[in-house]
Coordinates of C-alpha atoms in Angstrom, one line a residue:
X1 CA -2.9 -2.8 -45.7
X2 CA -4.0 -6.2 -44.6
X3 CA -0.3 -7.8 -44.1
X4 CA 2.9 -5.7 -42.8
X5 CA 6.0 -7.9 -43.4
X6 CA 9.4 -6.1 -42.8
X7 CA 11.7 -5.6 -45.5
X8 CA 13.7 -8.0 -45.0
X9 CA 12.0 -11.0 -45.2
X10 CA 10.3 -9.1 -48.3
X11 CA 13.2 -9.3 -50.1
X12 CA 13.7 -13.0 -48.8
X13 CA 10.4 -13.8 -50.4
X14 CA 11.3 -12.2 -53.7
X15 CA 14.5 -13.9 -53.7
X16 CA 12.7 -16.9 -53.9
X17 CA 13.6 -18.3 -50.5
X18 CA 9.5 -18.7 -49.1
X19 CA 10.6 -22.3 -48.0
X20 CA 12.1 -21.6 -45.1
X21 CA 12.4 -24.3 -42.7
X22 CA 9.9 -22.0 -39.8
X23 CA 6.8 -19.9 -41.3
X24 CA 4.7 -18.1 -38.9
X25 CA 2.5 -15.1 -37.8
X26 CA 2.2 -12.8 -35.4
X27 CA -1.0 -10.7 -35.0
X28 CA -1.2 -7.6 -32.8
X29 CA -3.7 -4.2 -32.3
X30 CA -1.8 -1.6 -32.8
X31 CA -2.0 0.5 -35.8
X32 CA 0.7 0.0 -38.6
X33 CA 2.6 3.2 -36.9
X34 CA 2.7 2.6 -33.4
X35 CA 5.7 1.6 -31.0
X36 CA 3.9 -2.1 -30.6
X37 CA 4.0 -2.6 -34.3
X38 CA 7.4 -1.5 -34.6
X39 CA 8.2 -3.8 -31.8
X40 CA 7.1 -6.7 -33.6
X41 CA 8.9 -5.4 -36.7
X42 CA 12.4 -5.2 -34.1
X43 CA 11.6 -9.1 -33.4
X44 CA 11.2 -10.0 -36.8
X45 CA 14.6 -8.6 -37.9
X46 CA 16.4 -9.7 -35.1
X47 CA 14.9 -13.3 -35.6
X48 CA 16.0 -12.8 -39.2
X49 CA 19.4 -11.8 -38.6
X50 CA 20.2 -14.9 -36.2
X51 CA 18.3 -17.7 -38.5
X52 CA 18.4 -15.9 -41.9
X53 CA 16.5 -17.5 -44.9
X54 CA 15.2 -20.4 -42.5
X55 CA 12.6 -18.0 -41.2
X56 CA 9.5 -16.2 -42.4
X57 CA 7.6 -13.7 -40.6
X58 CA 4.4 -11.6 -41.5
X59 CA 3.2 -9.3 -39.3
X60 CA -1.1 -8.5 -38.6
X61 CA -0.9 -5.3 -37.1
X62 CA -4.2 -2.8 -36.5
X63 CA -6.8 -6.1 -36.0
X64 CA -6.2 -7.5 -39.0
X65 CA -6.5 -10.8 -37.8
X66 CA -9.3 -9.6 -35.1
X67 CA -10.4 -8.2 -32.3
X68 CA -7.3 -8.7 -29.1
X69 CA -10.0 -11.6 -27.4
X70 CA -10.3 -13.0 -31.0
X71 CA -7.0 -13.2 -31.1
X72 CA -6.1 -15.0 -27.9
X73 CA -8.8 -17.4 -28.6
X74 CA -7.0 -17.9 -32.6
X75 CA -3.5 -18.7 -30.7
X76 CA -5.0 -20.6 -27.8
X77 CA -6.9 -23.1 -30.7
X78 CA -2.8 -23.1 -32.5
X79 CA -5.0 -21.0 -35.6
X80 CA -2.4 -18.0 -35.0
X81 CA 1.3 -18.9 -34.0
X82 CA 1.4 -15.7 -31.9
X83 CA 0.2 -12.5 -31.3
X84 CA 2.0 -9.6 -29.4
X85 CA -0.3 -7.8 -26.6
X86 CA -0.2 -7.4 -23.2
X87 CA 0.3 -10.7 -20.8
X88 CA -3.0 -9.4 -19.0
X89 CA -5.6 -10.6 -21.8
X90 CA -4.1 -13.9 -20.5
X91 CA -6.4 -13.2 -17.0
X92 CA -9.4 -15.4 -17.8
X93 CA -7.3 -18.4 -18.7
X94 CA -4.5 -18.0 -16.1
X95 CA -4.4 -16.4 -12.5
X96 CA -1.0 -15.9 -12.5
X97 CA -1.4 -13.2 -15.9
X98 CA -3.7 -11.0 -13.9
X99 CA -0.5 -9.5 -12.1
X100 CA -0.4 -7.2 -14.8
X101 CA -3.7 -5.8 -13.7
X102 CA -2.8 -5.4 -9.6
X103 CA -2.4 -1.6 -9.1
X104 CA 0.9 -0.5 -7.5
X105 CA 2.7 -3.6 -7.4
X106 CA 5.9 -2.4 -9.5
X107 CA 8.0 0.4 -7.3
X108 CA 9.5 1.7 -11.2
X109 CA 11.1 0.4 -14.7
X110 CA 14.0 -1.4 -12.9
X111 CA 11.9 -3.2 -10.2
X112 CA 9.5 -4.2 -13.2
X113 CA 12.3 -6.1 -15.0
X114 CA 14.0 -7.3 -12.1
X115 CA 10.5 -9.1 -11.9
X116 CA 10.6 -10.3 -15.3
X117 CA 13.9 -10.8 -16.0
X118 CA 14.3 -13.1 -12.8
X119 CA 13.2 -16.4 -11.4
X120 CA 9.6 -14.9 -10.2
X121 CA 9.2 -13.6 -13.5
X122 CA 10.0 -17.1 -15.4
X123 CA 8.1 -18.8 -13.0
X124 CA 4.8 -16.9 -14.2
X125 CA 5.8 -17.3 -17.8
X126 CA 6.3 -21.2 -17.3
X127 CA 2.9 -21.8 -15.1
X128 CA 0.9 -20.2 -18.2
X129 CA 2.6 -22.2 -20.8
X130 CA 2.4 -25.2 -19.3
X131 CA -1.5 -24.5 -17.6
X132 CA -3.0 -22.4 -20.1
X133 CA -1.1 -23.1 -23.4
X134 CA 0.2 -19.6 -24.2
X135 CA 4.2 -19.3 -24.1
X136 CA 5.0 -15.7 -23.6
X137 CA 8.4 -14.8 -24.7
X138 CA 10.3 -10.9 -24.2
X139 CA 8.2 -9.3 -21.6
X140 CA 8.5 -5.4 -22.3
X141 CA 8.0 -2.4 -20.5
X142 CA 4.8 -0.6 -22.5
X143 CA 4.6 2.3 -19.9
X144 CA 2.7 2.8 -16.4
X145 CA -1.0 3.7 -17.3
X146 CA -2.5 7.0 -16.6
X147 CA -6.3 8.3 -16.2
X148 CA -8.0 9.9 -19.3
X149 CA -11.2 10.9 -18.0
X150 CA -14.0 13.9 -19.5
X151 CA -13.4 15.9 -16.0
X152 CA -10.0 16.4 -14.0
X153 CA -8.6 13.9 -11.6
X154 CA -6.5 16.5 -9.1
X155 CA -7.1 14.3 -6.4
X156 CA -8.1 11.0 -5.6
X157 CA -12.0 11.6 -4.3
X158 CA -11.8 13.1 -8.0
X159 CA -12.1 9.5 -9.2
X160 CA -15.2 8.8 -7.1
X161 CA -18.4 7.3 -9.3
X162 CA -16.7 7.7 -13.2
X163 CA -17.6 5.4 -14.7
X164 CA -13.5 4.0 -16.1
X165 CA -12.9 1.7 -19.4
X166 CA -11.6 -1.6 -18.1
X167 CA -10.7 -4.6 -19.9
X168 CA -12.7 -7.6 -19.2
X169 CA -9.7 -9.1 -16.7
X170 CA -10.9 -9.4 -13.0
X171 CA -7.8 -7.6 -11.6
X172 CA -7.9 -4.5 -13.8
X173 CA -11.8 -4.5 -12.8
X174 CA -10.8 -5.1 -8.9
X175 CA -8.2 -2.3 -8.9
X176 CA -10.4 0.0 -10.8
X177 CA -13.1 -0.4 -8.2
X178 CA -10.4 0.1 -5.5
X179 CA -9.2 3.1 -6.9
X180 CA -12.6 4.6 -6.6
X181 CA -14.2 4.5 -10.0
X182 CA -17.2 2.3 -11.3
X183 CA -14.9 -0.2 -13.8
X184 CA -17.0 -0.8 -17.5
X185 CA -16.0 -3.4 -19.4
X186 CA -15.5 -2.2 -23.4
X187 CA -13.6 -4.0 -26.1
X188 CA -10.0 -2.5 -26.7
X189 CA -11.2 -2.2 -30.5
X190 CA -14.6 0.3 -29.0
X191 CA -13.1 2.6 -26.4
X192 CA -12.8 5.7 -28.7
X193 CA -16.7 5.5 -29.3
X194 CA -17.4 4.7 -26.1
X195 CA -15.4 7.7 -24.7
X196 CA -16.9 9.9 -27.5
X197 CA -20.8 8.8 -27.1
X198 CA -20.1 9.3 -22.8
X199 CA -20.9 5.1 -22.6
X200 CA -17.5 5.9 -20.3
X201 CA -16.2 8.6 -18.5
X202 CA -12.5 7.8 -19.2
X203 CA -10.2 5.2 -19.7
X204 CA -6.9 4.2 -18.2
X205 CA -4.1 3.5 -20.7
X206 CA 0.0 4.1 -21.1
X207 CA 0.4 7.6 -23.1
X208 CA 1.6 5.4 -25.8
X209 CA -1.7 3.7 -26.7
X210 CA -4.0 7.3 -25.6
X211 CA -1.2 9.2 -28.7
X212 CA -1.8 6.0 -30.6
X213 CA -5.6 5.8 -30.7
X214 CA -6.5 9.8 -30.5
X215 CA -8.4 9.0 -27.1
X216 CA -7.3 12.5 -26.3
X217 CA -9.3 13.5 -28.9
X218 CA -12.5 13.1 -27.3
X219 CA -11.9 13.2 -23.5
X220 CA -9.1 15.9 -22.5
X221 CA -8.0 15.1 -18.8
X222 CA -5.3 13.1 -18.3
X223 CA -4.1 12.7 -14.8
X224 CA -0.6 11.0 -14.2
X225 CA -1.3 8.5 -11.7
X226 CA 1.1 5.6 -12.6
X227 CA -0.9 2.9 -11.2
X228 CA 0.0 -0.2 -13.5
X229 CA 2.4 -1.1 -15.5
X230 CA 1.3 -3.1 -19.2
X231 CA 3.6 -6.0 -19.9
X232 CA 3.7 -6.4 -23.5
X233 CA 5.0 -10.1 -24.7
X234 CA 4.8 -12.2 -27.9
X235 CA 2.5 -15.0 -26.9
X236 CA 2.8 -17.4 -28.7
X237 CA 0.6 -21.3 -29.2
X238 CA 2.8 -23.4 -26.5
X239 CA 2.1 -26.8 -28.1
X240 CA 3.8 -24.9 -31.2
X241 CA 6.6 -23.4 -29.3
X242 CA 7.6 -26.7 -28.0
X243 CA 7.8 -28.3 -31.3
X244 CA 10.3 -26.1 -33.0
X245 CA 13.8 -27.5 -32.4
X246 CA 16.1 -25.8 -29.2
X247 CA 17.8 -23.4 -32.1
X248 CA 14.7 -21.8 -33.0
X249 CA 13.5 -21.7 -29.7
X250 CA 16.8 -19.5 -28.6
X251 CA 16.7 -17.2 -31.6
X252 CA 12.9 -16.8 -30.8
X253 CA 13.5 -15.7 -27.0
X254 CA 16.7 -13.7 -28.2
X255 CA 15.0 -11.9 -30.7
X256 CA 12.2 -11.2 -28.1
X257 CA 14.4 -9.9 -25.7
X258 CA 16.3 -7.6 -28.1
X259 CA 12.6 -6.4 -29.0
X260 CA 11.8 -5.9 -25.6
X261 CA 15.0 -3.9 -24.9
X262 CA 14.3 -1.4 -27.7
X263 CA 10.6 -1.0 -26.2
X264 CA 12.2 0.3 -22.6
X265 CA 14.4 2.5 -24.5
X266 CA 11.9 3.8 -26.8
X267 CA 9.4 4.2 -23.6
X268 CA 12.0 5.9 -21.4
X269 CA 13.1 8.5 -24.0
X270 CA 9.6 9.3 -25.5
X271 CA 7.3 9.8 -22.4
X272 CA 8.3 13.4 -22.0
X273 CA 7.8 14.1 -26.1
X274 CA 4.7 12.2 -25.9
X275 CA 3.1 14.5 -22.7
X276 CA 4.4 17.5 -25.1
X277 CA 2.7 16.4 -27.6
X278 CA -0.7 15.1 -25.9
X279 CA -0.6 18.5 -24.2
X280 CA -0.2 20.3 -27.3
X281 CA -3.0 18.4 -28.6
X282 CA -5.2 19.7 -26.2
X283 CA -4.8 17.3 -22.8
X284 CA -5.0 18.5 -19.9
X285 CA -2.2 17.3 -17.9
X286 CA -2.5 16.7 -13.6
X287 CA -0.6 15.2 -11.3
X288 CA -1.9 14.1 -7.8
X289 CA -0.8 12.9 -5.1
X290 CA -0.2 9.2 -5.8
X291 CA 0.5 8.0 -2.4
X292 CA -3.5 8.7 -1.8
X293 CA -4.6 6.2 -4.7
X294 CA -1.8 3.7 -3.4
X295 CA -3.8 4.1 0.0
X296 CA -6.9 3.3 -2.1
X297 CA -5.3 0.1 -4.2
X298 CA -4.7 -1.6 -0.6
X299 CA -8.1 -2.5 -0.3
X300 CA -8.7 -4.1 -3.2
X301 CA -9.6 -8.2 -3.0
X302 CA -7.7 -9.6 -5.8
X303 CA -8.5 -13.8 -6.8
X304 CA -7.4 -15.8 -3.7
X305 CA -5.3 -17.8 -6.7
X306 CA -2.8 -15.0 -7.4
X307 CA -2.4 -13.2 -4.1
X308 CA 0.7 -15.7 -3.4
X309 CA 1.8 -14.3 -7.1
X310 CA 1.4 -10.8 -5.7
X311 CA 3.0 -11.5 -2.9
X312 CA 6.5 -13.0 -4.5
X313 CA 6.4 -9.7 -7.0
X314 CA 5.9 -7.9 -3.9
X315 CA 9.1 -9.5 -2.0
X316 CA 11.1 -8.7 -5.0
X317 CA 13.7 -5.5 -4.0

């Protein structure tokens, strides 16, 4: 289905109400089922329930509207209105998004939204807007990644010269290396055929997006090693953010936020089901010492630009 729009803006449309004072989309990559799509879905309600008939979402889940880069490059040139992915694909236009990719720099779920919820975490969100043109609105908690690799990981030497999926964002591909493993650089869209032709020797996603995308299917070992955290937001064109009037604006960080508060409830109660279910599948499931990989993630040399960015998430208790 090439457009997903929730039910009740359908019935908007039908109504006869399609001139509503704000008309926009949102693209994102998850498929029409997952938690991501159904986070957008969360927004557009919400957003509906506070502005009514003067709003009109649709909704481009599963790549509709492209590949995630194509999509970043659609919202950067104000050809998209938004998107919803992780801050991190942010990396190449703004230093201060590649915090997403710095291994070990959340202590758990709390500490993460202390951090986004508070003055470091705005202070990221307003240096990309107003530096790189992407206003990202309702940071969410997607999950810490985990390690699905073709041989176990029970310990960290494990890791030594696989050859990992990483997204083409200098931070993930620092703490990769860090970590031990050779980082490879694969579209989002081209991981399950890379994992099932052996281009890669595993991949390092939240169980979320590894249930989502059936990488389980193809490479069985998954180690829980917890070493980043994804940040999911709706980013959105800034130059079109900033023209909508201060109402809009509210209802459009409010609706984010109530999005983004269904996301941690949703991740916190359906880890353990998820593992069940990955397990059941067929995964493998380790779990090593994480204080060994930490050990390993100290070394890594992130961009001079955002160590001061690690180092105020860092200071945050």
């Amino acid at each position: 289905m090439k457009k997903l729009i929730t039910a009740s803006i359908l019935t908007l449309l039908m109504a006869g109400t399609a001139q509503a004072q704000v008309a926009f989309r949102i693209g994102g990559a998850g498929s029409d089922s997952s938690p991501d799509t159904r986070a957008m879905q969360v927004f557009s309600e919400k957003l509906q329930e506070r502005l009514g008939t003067g709003v009109s979402v649709e909704l481009f889940p599963n790549s509709h509207l492209g590949t995630v880069d194509e999509m970043v490059e659609q919202v950067k040139g104000n050809v998209l209105e938004c998107m919803y992915e992780s801050v991190g694909v942010l990396g190449s236009f703004h230093p201060a998004a590649n915090i997403e990719g710095v291994a070990y720099v959340y202590h758990d779920v709390d500490h993460f939204f202390r951090i986004w919820r508070g003055p470091v975490g705005q202070e990221i969100l307003d240096s990309i807007a107003s530096e790189a043109g992407f206003r990202v609105v309702g940071p969410a908690f997607h999950g810490f990644r985990q390690m699905l690799t073709n041989k176990p990981i029970e310990k960290a030497e494990d890791l030594d010269g696989m050859k990992i999926r990483a997204p083409g964002i200098p931070a993930y591909i620092e703490s990769i290396r860090a970590m031990g493993a050779n980082p490879a650089t694969v579209a989002f869209e081209e991981v399950y055929a890379a994992l099932q032709s052996h281009v890669v020797d595993g991949v390092e996603q939240p169980l979320t997006a590894i249930k989502d995308k059936r990488f389980h299917e193809v490479v069985k070992n998954l180690a829980l090693t917890n070493h980043m955290a994804e940040t999911m937001g709706f980013m959105c064109n800034a130059d079109w953010f900033a023209g909508l009037d201060d109402a809009t604006r509210a209802a459009i960080e409010a609706a984010a936020t109530d999005s983004a508060d269904w996301y941690r409830t949703y991740t916190e109660e359906s880890q353990a089901a998820l593992l069940a279910e990955l397990e059941k599948e067929g995964a493998v499931v380790t779990r090593p010492d994480i204080a060994a990989f930490i050990e390993r993630a100290a070394s890594a040399n992130y961009d001079a630009a955002l160590q001061p960015i690690i180092e105020k998430v860092r200071a945050v208790e």
